[in-house]
Coordinates of C-alpha atoms and ligand atoms in Angstrom, one line a residue:
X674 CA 98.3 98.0 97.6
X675 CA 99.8 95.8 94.8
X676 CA 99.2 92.5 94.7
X677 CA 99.8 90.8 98.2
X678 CA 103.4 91.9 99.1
X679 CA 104.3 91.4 95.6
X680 CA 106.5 94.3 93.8
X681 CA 105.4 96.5 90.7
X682 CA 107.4 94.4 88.2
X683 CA 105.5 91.3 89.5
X684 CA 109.3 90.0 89.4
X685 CA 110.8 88.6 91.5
X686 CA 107.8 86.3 93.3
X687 CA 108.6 86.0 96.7
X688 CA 106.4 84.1 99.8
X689 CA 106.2 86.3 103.0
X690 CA 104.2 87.0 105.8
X691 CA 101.9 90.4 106.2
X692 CA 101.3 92.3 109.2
X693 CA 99.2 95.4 108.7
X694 CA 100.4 98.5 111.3
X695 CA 97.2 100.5 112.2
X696 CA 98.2 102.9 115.0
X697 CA 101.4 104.6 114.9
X698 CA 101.9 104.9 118.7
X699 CA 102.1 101.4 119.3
X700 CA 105.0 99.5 119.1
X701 CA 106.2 97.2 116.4
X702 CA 104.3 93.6 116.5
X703 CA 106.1 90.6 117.6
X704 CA 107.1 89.1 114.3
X705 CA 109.9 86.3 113.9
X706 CA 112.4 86.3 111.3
X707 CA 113.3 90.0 109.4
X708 CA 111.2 92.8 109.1
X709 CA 111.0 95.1 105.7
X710 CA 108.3 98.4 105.6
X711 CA 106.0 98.1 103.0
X712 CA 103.9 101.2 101.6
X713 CA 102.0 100.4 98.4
X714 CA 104.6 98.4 96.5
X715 CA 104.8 100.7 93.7
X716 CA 108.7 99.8 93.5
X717 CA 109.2 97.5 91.0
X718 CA 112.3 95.1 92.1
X719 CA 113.2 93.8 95.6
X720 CA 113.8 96.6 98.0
X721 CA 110.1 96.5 99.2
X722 CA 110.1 92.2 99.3
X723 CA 111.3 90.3 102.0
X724 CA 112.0 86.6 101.1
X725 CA 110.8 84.8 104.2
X726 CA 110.3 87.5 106.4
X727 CA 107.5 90.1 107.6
X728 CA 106.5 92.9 105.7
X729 CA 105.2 95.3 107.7
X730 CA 102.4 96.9 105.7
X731 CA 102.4 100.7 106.4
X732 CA 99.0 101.9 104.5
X733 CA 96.7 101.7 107.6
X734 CA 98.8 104.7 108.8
X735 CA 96.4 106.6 106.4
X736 CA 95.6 109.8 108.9
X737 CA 96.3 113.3 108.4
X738 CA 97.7 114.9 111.6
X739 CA 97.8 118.9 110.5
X740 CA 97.6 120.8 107.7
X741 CA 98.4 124.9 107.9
X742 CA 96.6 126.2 104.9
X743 CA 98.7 129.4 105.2
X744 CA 102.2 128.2 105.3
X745 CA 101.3 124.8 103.6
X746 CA 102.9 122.8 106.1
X747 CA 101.4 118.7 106.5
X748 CA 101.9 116.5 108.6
X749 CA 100.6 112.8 108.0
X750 CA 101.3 109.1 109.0
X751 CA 103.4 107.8 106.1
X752 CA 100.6 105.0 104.9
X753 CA 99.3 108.1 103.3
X754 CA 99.6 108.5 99.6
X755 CA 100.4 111.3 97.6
X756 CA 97.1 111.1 95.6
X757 CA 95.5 111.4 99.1
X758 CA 97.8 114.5 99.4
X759 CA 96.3 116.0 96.5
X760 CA 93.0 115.4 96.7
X761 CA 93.3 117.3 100.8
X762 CA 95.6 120.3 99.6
X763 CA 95.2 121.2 95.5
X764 CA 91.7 122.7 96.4
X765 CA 93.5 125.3 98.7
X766 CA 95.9 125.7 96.5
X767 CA 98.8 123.6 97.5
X768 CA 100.8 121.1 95.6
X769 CA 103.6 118.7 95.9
X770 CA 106.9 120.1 95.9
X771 CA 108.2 116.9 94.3
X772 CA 106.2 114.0 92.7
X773 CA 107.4 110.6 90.9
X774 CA 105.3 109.6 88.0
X775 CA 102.9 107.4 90.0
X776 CA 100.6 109.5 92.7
X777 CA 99.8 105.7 94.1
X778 CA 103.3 105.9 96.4
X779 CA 102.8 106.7 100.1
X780 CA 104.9 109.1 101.9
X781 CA 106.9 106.7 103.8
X782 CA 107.7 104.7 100.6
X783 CA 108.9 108.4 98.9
X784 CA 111.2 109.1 101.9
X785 CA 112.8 105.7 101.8
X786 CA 113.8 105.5 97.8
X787 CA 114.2 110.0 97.7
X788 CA 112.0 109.6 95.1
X789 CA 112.2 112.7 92.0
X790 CA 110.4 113.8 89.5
X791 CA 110.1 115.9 86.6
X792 CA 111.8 119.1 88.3
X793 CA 114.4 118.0 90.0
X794 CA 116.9 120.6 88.6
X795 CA 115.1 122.8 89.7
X796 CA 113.2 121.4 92.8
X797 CA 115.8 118.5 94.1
X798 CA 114.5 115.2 95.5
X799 CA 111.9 114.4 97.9
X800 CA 114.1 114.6 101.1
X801 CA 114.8 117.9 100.3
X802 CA 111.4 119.4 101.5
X803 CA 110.5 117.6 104.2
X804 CA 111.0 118.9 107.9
X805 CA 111.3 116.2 110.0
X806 CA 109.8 112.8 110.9
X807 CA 109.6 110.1 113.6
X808 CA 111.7 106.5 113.0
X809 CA 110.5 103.4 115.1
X810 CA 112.6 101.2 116.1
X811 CA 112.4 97.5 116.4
X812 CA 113.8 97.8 120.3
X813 CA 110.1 100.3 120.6
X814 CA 112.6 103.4 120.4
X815 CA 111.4 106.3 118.3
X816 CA 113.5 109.4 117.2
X817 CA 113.0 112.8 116.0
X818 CA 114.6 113.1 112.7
X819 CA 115.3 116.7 110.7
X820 CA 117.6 118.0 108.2
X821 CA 121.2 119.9 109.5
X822 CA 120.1 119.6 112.9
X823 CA 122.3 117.2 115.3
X824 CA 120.1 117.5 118.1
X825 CA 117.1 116.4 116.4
X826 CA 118.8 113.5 114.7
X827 CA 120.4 114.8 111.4
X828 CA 122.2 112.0 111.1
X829 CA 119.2 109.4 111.1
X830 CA 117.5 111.5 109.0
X831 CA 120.4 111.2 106.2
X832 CA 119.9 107.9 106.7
X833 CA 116.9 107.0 106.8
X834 CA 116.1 109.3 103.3
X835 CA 116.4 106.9 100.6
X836 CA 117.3 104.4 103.4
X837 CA 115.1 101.7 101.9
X838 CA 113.5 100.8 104.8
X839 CA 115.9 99.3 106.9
X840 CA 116.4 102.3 109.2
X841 CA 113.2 101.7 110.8
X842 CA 109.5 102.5 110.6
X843 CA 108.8 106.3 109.6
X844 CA 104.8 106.5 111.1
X845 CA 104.4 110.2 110.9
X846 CA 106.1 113.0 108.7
X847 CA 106.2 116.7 108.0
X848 CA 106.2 118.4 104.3
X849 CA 106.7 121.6 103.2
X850 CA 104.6 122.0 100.2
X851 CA 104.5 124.5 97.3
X852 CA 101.9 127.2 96.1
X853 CA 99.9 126.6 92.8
X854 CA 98.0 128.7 91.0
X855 CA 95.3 125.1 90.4
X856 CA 95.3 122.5 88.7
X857 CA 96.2 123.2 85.3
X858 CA 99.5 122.7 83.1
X859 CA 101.0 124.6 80.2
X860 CA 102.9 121.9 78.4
X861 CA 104.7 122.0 75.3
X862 CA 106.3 118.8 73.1
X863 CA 108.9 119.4 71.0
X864 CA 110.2 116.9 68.8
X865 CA 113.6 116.3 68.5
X866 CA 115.9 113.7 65.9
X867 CA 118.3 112.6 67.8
X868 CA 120.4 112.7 71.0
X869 CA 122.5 115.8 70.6
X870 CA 118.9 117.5 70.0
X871 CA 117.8 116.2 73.3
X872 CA 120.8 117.7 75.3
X873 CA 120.7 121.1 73.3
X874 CA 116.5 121.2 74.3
X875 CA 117.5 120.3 77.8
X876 CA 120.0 123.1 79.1
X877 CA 117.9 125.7 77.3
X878 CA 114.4 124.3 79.4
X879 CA 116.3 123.7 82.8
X880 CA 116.5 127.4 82.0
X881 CA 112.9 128.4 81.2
X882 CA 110.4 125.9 82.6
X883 CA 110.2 123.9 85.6
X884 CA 109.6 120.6 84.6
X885 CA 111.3 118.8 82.2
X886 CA 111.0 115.4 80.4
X887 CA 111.4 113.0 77.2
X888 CA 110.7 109.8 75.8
X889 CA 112.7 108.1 73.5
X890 CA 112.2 105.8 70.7
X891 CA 114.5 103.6 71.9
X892 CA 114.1 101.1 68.5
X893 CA 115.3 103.8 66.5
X894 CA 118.6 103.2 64.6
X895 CA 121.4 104.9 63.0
X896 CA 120.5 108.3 62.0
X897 CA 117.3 108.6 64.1
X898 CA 119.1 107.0 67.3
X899 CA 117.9 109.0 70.5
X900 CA 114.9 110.2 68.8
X901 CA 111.9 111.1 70.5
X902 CA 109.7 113.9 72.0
X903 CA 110.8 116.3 75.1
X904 CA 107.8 117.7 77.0
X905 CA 108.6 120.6 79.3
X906 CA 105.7 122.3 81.2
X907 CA 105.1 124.7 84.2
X908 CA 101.8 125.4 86.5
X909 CA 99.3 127.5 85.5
X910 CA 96.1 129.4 85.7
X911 CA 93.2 128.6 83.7
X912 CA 93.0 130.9 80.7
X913 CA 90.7 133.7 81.0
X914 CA 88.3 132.7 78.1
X915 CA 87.1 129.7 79.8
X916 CA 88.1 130.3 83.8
X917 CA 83.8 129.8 84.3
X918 CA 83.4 127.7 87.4
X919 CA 82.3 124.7 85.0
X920 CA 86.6 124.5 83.4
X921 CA 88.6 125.8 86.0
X922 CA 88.9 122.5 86.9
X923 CA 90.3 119.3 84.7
X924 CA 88.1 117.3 83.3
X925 CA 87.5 114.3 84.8
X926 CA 90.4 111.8 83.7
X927 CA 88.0 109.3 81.6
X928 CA 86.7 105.9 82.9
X929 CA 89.3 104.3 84.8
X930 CA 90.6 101.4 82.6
X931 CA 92.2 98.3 84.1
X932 CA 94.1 95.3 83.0
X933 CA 91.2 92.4 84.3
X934 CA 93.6 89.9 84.3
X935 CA 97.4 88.9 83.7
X936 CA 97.5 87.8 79.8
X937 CA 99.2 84.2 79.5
X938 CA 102.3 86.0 77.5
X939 CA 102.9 89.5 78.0
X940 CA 101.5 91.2 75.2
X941 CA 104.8 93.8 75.1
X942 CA 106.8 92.2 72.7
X943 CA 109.4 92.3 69.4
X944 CA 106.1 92.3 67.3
X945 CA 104.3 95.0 69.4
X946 CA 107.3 97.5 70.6
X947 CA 108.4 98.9 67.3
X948 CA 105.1 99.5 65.6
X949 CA 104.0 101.1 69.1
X950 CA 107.3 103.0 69.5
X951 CA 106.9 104.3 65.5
X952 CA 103.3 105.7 66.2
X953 CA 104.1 107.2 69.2
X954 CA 107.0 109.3 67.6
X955 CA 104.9 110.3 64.9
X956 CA 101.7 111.1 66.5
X957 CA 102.9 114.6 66.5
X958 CA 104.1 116.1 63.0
X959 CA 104.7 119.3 64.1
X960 CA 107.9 120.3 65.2
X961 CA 106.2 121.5 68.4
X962 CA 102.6 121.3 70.3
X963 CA 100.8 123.2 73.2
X964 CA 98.7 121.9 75.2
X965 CA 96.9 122.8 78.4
X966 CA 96.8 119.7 80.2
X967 CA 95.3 118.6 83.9
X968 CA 97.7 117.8 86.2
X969 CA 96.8 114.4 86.1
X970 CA 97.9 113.5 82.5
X971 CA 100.7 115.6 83.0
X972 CA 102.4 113.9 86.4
X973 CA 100.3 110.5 86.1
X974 CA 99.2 109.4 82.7
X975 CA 100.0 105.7 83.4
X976 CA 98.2 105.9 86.6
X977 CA 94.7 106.0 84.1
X978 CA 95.2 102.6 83.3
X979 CA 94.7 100.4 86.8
X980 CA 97.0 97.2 87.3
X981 CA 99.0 97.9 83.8
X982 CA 101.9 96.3 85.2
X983 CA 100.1 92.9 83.8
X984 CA 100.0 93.2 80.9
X985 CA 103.7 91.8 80.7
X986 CA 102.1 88.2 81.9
X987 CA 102.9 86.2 84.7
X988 CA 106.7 86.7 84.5
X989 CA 106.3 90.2 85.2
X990 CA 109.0 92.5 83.7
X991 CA 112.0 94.2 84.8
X992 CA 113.0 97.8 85.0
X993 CA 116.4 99.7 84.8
X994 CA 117.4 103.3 85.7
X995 CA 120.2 104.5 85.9
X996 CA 121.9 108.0 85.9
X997 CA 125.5 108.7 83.9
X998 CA 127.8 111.6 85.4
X999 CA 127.3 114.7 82.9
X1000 CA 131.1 114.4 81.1
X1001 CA 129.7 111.2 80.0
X1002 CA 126.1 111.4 79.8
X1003 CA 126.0 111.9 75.8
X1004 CA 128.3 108.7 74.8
X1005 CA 126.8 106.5 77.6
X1006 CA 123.1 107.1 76.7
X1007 CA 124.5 106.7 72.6
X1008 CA 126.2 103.3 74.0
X1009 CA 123.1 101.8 75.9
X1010 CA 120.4 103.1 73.1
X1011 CA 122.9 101.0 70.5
X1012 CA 122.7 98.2 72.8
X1013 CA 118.9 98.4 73.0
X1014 CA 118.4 98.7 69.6
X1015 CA 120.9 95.7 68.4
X1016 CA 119.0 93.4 71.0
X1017 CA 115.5 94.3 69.4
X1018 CA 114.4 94.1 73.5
X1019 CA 112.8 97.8 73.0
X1020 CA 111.2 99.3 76.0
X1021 CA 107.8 100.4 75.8
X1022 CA 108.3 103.6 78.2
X1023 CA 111.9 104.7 77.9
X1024 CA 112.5 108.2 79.7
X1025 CA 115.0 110.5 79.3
X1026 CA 115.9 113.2 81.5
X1027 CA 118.3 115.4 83.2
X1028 CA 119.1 115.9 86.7
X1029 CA 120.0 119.3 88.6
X1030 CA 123.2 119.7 90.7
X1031 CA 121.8 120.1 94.1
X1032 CA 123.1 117.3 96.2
X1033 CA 120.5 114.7 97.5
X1034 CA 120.2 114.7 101.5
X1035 CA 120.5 110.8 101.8
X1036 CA 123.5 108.2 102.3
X1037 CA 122.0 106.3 99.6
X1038 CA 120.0 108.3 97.3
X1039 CA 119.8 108.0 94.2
X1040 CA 119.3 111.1 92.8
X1041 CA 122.7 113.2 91.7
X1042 CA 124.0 115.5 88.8
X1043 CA 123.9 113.9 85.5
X1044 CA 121.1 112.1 83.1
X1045 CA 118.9 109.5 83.9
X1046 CA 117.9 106.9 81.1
X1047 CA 114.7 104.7 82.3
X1048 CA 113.8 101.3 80.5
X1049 CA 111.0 98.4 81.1
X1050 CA 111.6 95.3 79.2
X1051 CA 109.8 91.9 79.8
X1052 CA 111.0 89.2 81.6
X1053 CA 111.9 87.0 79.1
X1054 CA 114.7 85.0 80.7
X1055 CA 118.0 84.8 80.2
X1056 CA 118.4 87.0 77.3
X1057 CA 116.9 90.0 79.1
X1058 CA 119.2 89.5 81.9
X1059 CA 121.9 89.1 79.6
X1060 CA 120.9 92.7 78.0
X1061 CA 121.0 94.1 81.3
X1062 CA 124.1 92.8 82.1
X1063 CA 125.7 95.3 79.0
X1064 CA 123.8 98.1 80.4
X1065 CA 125.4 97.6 84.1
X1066 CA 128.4 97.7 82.2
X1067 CA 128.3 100.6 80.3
X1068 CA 126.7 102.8 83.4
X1069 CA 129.7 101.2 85.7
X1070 CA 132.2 102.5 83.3
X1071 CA 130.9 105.4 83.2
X1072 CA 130.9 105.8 87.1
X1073 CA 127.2 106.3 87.3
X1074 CA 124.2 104.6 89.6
X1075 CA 121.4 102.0 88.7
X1076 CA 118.2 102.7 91.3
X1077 CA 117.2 100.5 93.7
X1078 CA 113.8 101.1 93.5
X1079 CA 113.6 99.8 90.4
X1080 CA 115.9 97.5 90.5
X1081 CA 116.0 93.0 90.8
X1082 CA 119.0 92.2 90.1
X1083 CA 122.0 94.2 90.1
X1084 CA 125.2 93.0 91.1
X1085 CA 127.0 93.7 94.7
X1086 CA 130.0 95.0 93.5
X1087 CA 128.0 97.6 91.2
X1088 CA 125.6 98.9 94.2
X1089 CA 128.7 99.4 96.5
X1090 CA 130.8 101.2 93.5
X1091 CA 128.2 103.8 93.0
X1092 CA 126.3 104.0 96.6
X1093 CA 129.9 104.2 98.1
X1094 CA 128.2 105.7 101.2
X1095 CA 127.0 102.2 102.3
X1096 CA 129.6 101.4 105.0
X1097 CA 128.7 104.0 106.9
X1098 CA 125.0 103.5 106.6
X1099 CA 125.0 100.0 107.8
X1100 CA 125.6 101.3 111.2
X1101 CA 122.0 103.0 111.2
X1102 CA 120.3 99.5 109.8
X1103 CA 117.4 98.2 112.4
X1104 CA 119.3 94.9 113.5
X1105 CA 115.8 93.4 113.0
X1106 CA 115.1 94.8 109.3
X1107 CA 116.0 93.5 106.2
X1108 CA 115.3 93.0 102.4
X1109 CA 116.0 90.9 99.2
X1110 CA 117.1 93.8 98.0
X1111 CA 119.9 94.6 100.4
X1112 CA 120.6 90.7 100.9
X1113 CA 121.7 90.9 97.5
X1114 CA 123.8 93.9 97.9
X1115 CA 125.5 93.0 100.8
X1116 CA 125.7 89.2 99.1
X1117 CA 124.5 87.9 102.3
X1118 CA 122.5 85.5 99.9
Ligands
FAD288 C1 104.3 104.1 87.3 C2 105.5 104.4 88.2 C3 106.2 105.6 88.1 C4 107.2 105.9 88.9 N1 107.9 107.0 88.7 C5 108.9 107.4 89.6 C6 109.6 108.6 89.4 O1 109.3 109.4 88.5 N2 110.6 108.9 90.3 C7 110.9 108.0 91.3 O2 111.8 108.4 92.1 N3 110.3 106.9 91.5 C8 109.3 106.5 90.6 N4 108.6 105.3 90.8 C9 109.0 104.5 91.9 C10 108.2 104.8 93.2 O3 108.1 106.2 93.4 C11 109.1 104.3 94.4 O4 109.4 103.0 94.3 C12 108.3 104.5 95.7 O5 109.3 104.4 96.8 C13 107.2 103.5 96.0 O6 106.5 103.9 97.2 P1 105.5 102.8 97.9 O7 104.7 103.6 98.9 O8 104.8 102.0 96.9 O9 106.6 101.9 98.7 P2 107.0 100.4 98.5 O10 107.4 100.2 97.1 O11 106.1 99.5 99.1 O12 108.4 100.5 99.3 C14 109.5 101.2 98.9 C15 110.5 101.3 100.0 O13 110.0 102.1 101.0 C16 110.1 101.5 102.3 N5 109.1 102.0 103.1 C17 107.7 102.0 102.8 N6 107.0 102.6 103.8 C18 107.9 102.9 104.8 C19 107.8 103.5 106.1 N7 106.7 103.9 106.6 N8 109.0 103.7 106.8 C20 110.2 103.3 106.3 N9 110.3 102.7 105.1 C21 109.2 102.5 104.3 C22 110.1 100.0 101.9 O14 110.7 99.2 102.9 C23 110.9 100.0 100.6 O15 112.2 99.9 100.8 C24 107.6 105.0 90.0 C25 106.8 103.8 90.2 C26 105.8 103.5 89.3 C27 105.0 102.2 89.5

């Protein structure tokens, strides 16, 4: 777990209490005040924070129930993380369908923000492949919930599926996942000048390879705005001339690196991000690389450095996603880069990427047709909020969605605009569940 019941930005600091759930067929403790799920915090806003409430803290629902090694059908408690997932299932030859970019989320946590990842035009959003799960009430009821089934609680399950928590506890579900071939990845980086580049790369790979993904320099100006490097890759087998027993597997990622302690000032800053973001586009001179990769470096290379989230310092940082509709993807990502790169606020990680059509499951999931810009930037105040204030702007204009999970501080009007599914949802809310998060959007604070 993060830092006691504190969220991946490390922003905003919140006080609440912490009750640990160990079995899953008891019922919910007696807590006062409102109750939130929390998995492994590895959101980085407030939807996983409950100002002066009880977060119920899921990962002691950490048991498999049954795996089918045939069909590749699990079933787990949802304190289980995906990294646990792996570690049971890649050595027969099973993978996750979907994964975010973190394998440190547990499956309850993926259900409630629909996570994606790399392939979701090809492979949609979390909710997509599961096949049911159980909700638990605060009243001690517990329900059944599967996809396009009425009887077995379709509805819940819509809403509960990037729910954020407030439907009710999910303790156990079941995935479907997919067949590898092991553990390796054929990736390739192509380097690309600017933003009508990006787009050109991206319809031809949604074509050819499964996963798909860029980073951005987003420092860049004029000329080189929207530069950066677009990394598409696909499962494979380990090449013949060295499948021996000894490197069919990855090596082992190297020594696991941590961040000891939280740096008085964070150490992302004007002076660091544009040499940093300089380098990084010109690590590679070629116009393209390939590289056979674990799948580790591929899916997870920031999960090789433990705690990283402090190296921002103790105000923590702030994250925004957002997605733009396609018809106006290529001005709105031209129009927030510009922003960016006036403000000199560059983000270390900014990701670029392009979502399929296939419609998300969920009331409130985020995941739909269009391209998805992600940005960190330190919390340094007033002027970062102000920054992120322009970049609401431009994605409300554009009629497109900032995420909740990794979201702090959007305003009410903007989460109802583009989640306009939210009326309807509130009448599958827990009456005893809450979150900053949804305080805020509902401007019940
Ligand atoms: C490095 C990094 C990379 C990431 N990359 C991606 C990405 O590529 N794609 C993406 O979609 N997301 C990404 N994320 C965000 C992350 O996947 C989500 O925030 C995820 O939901 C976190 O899961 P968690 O288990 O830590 O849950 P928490 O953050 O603790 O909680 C998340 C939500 O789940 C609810 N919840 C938790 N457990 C349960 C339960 N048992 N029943 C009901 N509700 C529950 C909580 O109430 C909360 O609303 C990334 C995060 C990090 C830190």
């Amino acid at each position: 777990m993060s830092e006691a019941g504190q969220s991946w930005g490390r922003f905003p600091r919140v006080s609440q209490r912490l009750a640990p759930l160990r079995d899953r067929a008891k019922p919910l403790p007696a807590c006062e005040g409102a109750l939130l799920p929390y998995g492994n915090g590895r959101s980085y806003g407030d939807s996983c924070l409950n100002p002066g409430g009880t977060l119920l803290q899921t990962r002691g629902l950490d048991r498999f129930i049954a795996f089918d090694a045939d069909s590749g059908v699990l079933r787990c408690e949802a304190g289980v993380t995906l990294a646990e997932i792996i570690d049971l299932a890649l050595p027969q030859g099973w993978f996750l369908p979907v994964t975010p970019g973190t394998r440190h989320v547990t499956v309850g946590g993926a259900i409630a923000n629909d996570v994606h990842g790399k392939n979701h035009h090809g492979w949609g959003s979390f909710g997509h492949h599961l096949r049911c799960f159980e909700l638990l009430r605060s009243d001690g009821a517990r329900r059944l919930c599967a996809p396009g089934d009425a009887a077995r609680g379709d509805a819940w399950f819509a809403a509960t599926v990037g729910g954020l928590g407030l439907t009710g506890v999910v303790t156990w579900a079941e995935l479907q996942l997919r067949r590898v071939a092991g553990p390796w990845m054929q990736a390739e980086s192509i380097r690309f000048g600017g933003l009508d580049e990006f787009f050109a790369v991206s319809a031809e790979s949604a074509q050819t390879h499964e996963y798909t993904v860029a980073w951005i320099d987003c420092l860049a100006r004029g000329a080189a705005l929207g530069r950066g490097h677009f990394i598409r890759a696909e499962h494979c087998v380990a090449q013949a001339a060295d499948a021996s027993a000894a490197s069919s597997r990855p090596a082992s990622p190297p020594p696991r690196l941590a961040m000891p302690l939280v740096p008085p000032v964070s150490l992302v800053n004007r002076l660091s991000l544009r040499p940093f973001n300089w380098f990084y586009y010109h690590r590679q001179r070629a116009p393209r690389r390939h590289d056979r990769v674990g799948y580790q470096s591929y899916f997870y290379p920031l999960d090789g450095i433990g705690e990283w989230n402090r190296m921002y310092g103790p105000r923590g940082f702030l994250q925004h996603q957002c997605v733009l509709p396609p018809a106006q993807a290529r001005e709105g990502v031209a129009a927030m880069l510009a922003q960016i790169s006036r403000s000199g606020r560059g983000s270390f990680l900014a990701v670029l990427k392009e979502f399929g059509a296939r419609p998300s499951l969920g009331m409130l999931s985020f995941p739909r047709e269009g391209t998805t810009l992600a940005l960190d930037f330190p919390n340094d105040g007033a002027q970062t909020f102000a920054l992120l204030e322009r970049l609401d702007a431009i994605v409300a204009e554009a009629g497109g969605a900032v995420y909740p999970a990794k979201d702090a501080r959007m305003s009410a009007a903007l989460f109802r605009a583009s989640y306009p599914r939210w009326r309807e949802f509130q009448d599958y809310i827990d009456p005893r569940f809450s979150s900053g998060f949804w305080r805020r959007a509902m401007e019940q604070v």
